[in-house]
Short mmCIF file of C-alpha atoms and ligand atoms in Angstrom, two decimals:
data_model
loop_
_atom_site.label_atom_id
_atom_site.label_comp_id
_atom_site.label_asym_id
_atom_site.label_seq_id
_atom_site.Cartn_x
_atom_site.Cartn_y
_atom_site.Cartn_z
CA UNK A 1 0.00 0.00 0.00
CA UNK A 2 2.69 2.26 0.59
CA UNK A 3 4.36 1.49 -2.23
CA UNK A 4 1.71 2.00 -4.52
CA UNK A 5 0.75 5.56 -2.66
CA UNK A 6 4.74 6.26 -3.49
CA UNK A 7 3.78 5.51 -7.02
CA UNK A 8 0.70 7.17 -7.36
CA UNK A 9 2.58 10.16 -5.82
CA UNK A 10 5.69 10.03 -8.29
CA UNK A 11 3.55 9.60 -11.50
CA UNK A 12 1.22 13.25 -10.19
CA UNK A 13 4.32 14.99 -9.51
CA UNK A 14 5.46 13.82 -13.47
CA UNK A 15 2.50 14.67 -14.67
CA UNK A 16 2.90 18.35 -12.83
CA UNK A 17 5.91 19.08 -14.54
CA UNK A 18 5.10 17.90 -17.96
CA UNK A 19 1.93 20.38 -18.26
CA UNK A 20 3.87 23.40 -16.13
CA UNK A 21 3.12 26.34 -18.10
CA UNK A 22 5.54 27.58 -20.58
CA UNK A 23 6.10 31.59 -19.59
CA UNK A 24 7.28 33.99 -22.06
CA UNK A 25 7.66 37.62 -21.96
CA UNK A 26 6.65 40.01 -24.91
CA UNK A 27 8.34 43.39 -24.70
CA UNK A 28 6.17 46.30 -26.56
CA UNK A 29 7.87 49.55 -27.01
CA UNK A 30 3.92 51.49 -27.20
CA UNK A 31 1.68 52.87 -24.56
CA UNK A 32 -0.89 50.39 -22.59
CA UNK A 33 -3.65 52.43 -24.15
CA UNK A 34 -1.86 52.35 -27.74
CA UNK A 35 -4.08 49.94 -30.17
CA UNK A 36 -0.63 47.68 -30.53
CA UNK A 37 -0.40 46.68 -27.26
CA UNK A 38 -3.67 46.22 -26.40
CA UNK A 39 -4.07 44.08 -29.63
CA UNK A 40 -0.91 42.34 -28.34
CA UNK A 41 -2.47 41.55 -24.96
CA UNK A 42 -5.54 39.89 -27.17
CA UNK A 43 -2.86 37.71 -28.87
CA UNK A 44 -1.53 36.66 -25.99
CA UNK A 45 -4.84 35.89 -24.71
CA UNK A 46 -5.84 33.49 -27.50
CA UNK A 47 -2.67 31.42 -26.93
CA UNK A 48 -3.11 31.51 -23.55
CA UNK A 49 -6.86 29.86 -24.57
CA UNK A 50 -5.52 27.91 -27.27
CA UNK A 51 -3.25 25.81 -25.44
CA UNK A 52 -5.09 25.45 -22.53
CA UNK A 53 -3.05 27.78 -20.39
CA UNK A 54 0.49 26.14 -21.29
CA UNK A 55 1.88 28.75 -23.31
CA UNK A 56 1.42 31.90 -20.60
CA UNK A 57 2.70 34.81 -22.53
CA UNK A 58 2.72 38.45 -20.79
CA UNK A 59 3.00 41.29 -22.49
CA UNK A 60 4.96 44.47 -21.54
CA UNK A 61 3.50 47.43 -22.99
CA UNK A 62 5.41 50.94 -23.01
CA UNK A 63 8.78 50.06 -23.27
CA UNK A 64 8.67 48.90 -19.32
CA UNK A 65 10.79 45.65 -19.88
CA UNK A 66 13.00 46.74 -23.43
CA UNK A 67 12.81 49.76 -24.94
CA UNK A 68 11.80 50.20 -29.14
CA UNK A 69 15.34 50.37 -29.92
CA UNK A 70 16.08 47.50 -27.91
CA UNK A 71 13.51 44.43 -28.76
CA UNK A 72 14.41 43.25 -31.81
CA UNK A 73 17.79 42.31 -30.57
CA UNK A 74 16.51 40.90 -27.27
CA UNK A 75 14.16 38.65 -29.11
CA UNK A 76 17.07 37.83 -31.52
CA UNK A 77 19.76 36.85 -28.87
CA UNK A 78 16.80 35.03 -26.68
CA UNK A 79 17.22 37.35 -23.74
CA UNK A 80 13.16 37.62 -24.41
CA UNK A 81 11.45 34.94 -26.77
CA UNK A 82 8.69 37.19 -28.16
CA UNK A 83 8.16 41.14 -29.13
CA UNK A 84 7.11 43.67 -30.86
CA UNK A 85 8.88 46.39 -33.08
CA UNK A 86 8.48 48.83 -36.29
CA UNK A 87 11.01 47.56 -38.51
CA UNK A 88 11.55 50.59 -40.64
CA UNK A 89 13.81 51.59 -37.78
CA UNK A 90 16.13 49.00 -38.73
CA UNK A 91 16.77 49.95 -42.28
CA UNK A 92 20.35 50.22 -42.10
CA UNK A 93 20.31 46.09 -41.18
CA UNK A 94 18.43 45.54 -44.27
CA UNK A 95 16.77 47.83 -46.83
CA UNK A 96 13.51 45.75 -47.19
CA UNK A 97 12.42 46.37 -42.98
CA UNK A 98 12.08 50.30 -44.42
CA UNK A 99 9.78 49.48 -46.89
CA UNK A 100 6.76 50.87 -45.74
CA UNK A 101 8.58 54.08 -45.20
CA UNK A 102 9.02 55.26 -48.05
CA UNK A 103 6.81 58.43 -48.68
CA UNK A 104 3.94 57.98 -50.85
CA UNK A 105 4.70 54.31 -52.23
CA UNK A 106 1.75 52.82 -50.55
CA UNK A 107 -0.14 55.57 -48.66
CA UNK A 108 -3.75 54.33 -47.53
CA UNK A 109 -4.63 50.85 -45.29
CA UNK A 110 -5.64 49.01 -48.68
CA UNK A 111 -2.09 49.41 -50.11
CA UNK A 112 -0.31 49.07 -46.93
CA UNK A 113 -2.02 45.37 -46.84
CA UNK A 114 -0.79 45.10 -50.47
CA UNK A 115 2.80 45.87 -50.02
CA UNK A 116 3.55 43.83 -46.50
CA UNK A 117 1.80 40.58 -48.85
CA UNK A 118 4.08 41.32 -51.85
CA UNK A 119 6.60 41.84 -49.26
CA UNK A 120 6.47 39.13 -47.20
CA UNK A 121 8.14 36.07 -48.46
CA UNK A 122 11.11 37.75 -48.97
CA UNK A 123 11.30 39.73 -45.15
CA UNK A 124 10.52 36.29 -43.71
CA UNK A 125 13.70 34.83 -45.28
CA UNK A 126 15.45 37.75 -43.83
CA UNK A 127 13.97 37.69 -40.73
CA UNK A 128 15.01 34.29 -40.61
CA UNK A 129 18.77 34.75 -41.26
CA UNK A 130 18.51 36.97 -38.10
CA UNK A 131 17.29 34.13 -36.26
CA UNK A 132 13.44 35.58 -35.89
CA UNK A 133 10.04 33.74 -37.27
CA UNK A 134 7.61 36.54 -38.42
CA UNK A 135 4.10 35.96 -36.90
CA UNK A 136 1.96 39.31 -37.49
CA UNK A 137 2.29 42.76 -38.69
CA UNK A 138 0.09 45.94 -37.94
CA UNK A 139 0.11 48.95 -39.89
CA UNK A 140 0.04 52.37 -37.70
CA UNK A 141 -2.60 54.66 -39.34
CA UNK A 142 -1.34 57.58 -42.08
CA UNK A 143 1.22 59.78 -41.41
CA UNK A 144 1.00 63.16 -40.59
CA UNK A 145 3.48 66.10 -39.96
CA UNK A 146 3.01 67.98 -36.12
CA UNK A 147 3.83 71.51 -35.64
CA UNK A 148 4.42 74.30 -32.78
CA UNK A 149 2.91 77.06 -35.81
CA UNK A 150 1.35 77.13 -39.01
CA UNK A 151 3.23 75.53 -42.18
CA UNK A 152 2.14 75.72 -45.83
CA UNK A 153 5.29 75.23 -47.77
CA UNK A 154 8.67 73.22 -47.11
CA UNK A 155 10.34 76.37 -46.68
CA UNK A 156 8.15 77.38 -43.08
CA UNK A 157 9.95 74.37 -42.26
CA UNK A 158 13.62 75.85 -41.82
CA UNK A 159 15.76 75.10 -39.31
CA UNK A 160 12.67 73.47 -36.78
CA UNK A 161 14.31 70.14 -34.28
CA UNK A 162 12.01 67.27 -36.21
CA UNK A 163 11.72 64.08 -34.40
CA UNK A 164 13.08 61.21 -36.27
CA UNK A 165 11.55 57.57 -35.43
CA UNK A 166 13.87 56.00 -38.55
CA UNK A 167 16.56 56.76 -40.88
CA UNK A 168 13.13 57.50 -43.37
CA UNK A 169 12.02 59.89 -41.15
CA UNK A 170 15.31 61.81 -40.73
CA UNK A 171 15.93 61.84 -44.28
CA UNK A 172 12.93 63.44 -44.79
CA UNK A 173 13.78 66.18 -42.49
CA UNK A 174 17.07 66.96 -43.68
CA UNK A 175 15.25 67.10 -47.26
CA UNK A 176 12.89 69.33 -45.93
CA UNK A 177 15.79 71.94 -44.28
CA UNK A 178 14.70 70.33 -40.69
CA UNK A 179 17.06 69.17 -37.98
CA UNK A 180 16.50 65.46 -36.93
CA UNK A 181 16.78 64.01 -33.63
CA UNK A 182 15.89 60.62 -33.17
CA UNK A 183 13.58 59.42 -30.07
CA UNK A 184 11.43 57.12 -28.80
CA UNK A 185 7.44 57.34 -29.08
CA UNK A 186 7.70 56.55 -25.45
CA UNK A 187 10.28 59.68 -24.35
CA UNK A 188 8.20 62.47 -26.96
CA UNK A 189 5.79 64.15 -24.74
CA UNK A 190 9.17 65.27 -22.70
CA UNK A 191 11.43 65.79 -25.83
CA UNK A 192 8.29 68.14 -26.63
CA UNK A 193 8.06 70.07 -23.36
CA UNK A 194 11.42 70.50 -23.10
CA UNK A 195 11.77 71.60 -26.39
CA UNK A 196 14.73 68.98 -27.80
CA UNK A 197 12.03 68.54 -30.27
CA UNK A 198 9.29 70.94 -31.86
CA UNK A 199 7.66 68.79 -34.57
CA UNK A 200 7.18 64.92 -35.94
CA UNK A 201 5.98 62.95 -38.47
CA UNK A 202 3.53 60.67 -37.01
CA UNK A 203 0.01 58.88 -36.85
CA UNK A 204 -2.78 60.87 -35.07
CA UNK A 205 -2.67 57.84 -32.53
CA UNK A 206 1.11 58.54 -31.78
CA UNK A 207 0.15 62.58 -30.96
CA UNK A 208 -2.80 61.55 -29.01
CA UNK A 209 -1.59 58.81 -26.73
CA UNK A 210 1.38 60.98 -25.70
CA UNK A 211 -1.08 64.09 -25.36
CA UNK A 212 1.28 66.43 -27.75
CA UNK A 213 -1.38 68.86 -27.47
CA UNK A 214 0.49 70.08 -24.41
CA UNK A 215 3.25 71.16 -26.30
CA UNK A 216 2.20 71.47 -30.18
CA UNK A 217 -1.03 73.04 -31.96
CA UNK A 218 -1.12 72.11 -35.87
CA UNK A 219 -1.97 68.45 -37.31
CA UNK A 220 -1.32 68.55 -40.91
CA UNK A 221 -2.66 65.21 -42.71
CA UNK A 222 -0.28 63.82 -45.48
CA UNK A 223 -1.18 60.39 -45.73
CA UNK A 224 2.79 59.59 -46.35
CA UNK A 225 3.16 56.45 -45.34
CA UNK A 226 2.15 53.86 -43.21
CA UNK A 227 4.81 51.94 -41.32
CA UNK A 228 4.23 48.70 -39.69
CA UNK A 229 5.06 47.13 -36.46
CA UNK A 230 5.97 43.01 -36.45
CA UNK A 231 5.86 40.65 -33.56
CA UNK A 232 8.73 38.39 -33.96
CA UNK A 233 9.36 34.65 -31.84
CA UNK A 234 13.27 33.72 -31.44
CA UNK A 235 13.46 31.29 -33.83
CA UNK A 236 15.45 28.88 -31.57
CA UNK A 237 12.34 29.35 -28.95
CA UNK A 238 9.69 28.93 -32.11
CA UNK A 239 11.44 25.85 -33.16
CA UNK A 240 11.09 24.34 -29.74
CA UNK A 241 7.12 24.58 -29.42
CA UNK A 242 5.59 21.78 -30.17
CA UNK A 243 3.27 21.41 -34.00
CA UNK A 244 -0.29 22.08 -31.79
CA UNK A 245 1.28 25.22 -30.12
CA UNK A 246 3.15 26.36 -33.12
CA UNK A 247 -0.48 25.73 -34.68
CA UNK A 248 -2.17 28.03 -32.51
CA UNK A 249 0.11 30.49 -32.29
CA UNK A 250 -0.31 31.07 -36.06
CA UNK A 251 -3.99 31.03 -35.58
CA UNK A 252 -3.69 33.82 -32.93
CA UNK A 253 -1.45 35.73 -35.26
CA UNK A 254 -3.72 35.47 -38.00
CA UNK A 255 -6.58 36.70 -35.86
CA UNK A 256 -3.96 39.61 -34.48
CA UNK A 257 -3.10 40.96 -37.70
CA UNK A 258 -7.06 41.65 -39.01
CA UNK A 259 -7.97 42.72 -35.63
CA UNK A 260 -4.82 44.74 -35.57
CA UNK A 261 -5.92 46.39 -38.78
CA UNK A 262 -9.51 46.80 -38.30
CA UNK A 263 -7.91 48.93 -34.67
CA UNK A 264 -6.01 51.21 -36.85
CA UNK A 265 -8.53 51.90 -38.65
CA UNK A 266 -10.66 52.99 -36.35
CA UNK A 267 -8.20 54.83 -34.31
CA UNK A 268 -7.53 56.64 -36.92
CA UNK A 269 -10.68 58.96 -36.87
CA UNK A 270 -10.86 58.80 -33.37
CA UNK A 271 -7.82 60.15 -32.38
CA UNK A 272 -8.21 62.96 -34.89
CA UNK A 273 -10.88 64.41 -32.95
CA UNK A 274 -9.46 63.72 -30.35
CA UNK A 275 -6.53 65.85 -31.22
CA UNK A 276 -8.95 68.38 -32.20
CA UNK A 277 -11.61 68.20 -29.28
CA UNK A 278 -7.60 68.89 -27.52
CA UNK A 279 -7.08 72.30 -29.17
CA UNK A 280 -5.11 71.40 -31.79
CA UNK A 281 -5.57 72.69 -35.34
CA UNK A 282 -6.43 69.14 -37.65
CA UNK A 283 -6.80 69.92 -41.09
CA UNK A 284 -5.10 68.31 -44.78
CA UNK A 285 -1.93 69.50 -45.23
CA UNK A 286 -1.94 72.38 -48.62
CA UNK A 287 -1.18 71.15 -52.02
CA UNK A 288 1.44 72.78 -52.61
CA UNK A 289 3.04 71.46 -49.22
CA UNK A 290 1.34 67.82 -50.65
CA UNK A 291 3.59 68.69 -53.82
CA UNK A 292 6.43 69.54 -52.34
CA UNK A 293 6.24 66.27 -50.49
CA UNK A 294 6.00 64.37 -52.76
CA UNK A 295 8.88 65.56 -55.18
CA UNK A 296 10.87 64.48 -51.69
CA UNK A 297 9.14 61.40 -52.12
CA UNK A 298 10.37 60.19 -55.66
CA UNK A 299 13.68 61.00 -54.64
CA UNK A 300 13.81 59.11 -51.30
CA UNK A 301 12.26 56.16 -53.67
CA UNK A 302 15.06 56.47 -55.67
CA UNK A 303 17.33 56.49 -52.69
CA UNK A 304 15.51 53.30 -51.47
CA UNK A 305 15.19 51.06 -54.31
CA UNK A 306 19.28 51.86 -55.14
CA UNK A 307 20.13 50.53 -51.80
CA UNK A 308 17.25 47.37 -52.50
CA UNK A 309 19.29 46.23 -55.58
CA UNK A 310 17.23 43.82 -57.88
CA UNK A 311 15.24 42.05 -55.10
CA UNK A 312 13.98 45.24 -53.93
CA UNK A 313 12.49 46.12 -57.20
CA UNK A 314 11.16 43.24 -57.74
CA UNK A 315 8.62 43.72 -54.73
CA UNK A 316 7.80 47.05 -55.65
CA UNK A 317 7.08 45.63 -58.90
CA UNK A 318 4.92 42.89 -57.15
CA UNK A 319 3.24 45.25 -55.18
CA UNK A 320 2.51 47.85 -58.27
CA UNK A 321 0.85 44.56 -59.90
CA UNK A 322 -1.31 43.39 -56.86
CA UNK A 323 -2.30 47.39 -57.30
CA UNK A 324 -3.75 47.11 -60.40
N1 LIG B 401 3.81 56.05 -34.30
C1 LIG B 401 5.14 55.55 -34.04
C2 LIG B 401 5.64 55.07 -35.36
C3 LIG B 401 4.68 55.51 -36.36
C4 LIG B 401 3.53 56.06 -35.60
O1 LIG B 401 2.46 56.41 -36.08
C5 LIG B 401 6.02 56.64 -33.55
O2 LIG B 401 5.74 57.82 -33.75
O3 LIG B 401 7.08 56.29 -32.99
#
């Protein structure tokens, strides 16, 4: 009798230790209010679901655990085995993450959707060679340019501190006669009150969540660009699940990138009143500024598919097709 209690006891305790939840940690550079992160926290609440509680992921939202320019090289080197970054600010690793950066190329949520498909295959490859397995990717909403005063033309633009989120960005204010200084969504409302900065390229989300009404009064829409933020596994970690998790993970992912979207999207009107209902002056940015723009645009194309080489254009060209 003893013996077999001993037994009993011995087999429960393998049992326990077989089904111990996996924990992993998911760094988010984004406020806990940003759409991202709270769409992350739904992702990591299907898996969570999916596999019956044995993949426990928690998700750290505002740069609390990494910072932006930190993650991706956390998740790469396993020091974390999940997170979320915006890629374009790794365009000196590899051309292709700065894709959706480039001003004008693909400029409303329809063709942002278009360009990460034609772009995919090939950034997963990549992504892969850096030791990362792409799950999902989120599109902020438009991009629009912040100011302290009123701007019509590139040349009101003289001289003013521009915050850069990546190399795209501070191209575009050197371009524009601006000074860049790059800096974290998280650090902005501080770089604005203390003046480091005094204007940004940006989504309306980005302005609202960090309240830039405190600091800056004009919202000029420009529908630039779009640029896109990717959750990434470790691949070493992602290789290590098991097919059923690695199943629902994808599922969760799949889920995360249309409810990602369909966020965006609505933030996007949201916070524009909402910058509004703040103070702020919201309004389309003038053609001729639009123009001017956009001449920047062609050449920072240019610039981009140079540096792409032949695999480069032969997205673009994918993406000008699925356009048609
Ligand atoms: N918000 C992020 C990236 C693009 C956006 O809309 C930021 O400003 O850092």
């Amino acid at each position: 009798m003893r013996k077999m209690l001993g037994m009993a006891a011995a087999i429960a305790l393998t049992a326990g230790a077989a089904t111990a939840a996996e924990k992993w940690d998911m760094p988010m550079a984004y406020s806990d209010s940003n759409f991202h992160t709270q769409n992350g926290k739904v992702f990591a609440n299907c898996v969570r679901t999916g596999t019956g509680g044995e993949l426990d992921i928690t998700v750290h939202g505002g740069g609390s655990l990494f910072k932006g320019g930190e993650i991706k090289r956390a998740v790469q080197t396993g020091q974390v085995q999940i997170g979320e970054r915006l890629l374009s600010a790794h365009q000196n690793e590899e051309p292709l993450f700065g894709i959706d950066s480039i001003p004008f190329l693909a400029s409303s949520f329809d063709a942002s959707e278009k360009l990460f498909a034609a772009t995919r295959p090939a950034l997963e490859g990549v992504l892969e060679e850096q030791n990362l397995h792409l799950l999902y990717s989120v599109p902020w909403p438009p991009q629009g340019l912040y100011f302290k005063k009123e701007v019509n033309e590139v040349a009101d633009m003289e001289g003013i501190k521009f915050r850069s989120y990546n190399s795209a960005t501070a191209k575009l204010a050197e371009l524009t006669g601006m000074v860049p200084v790059q800096i974290e969504a998280a650090e902005i409302s501080q770089a604005f009150a203390t003046g480091v900065a005094e204007s940004m390229i940006s989504s309306g989300a980005t302005g609202y969540d960090r309240k830039v009404w405190e600091s800056l009064t004009h919202f000029y829409e420009v529908d630039g660009w779009l640029p896109r933020n990717a959750v990434m596994v470790n691949k070493d970690a992602w290789d290590d699940l098991d097919d059923a998790t690695r199943n629902v993970m994808s599922g969760c992912a799949e889920l995360a990138a249309y409810s990602g979207l369909w966020r965006s999207i609505q933030y996007t009107d949201f916070t524009m009143k909402g910058l509004a209902d703040n103070g702020m002056t919201v309004g389309k940015a003038s053609d001729a500024l639009v123009a001017e723009l956009q001449t920047i645009g062609e050449t920072m194309t240019a610039d981009w598919l140079n540096s792409a080489g032949e695999d480069g254009a032969a997205v673009v060209e994918a993406y000008k097709a699925s356009m048609e």
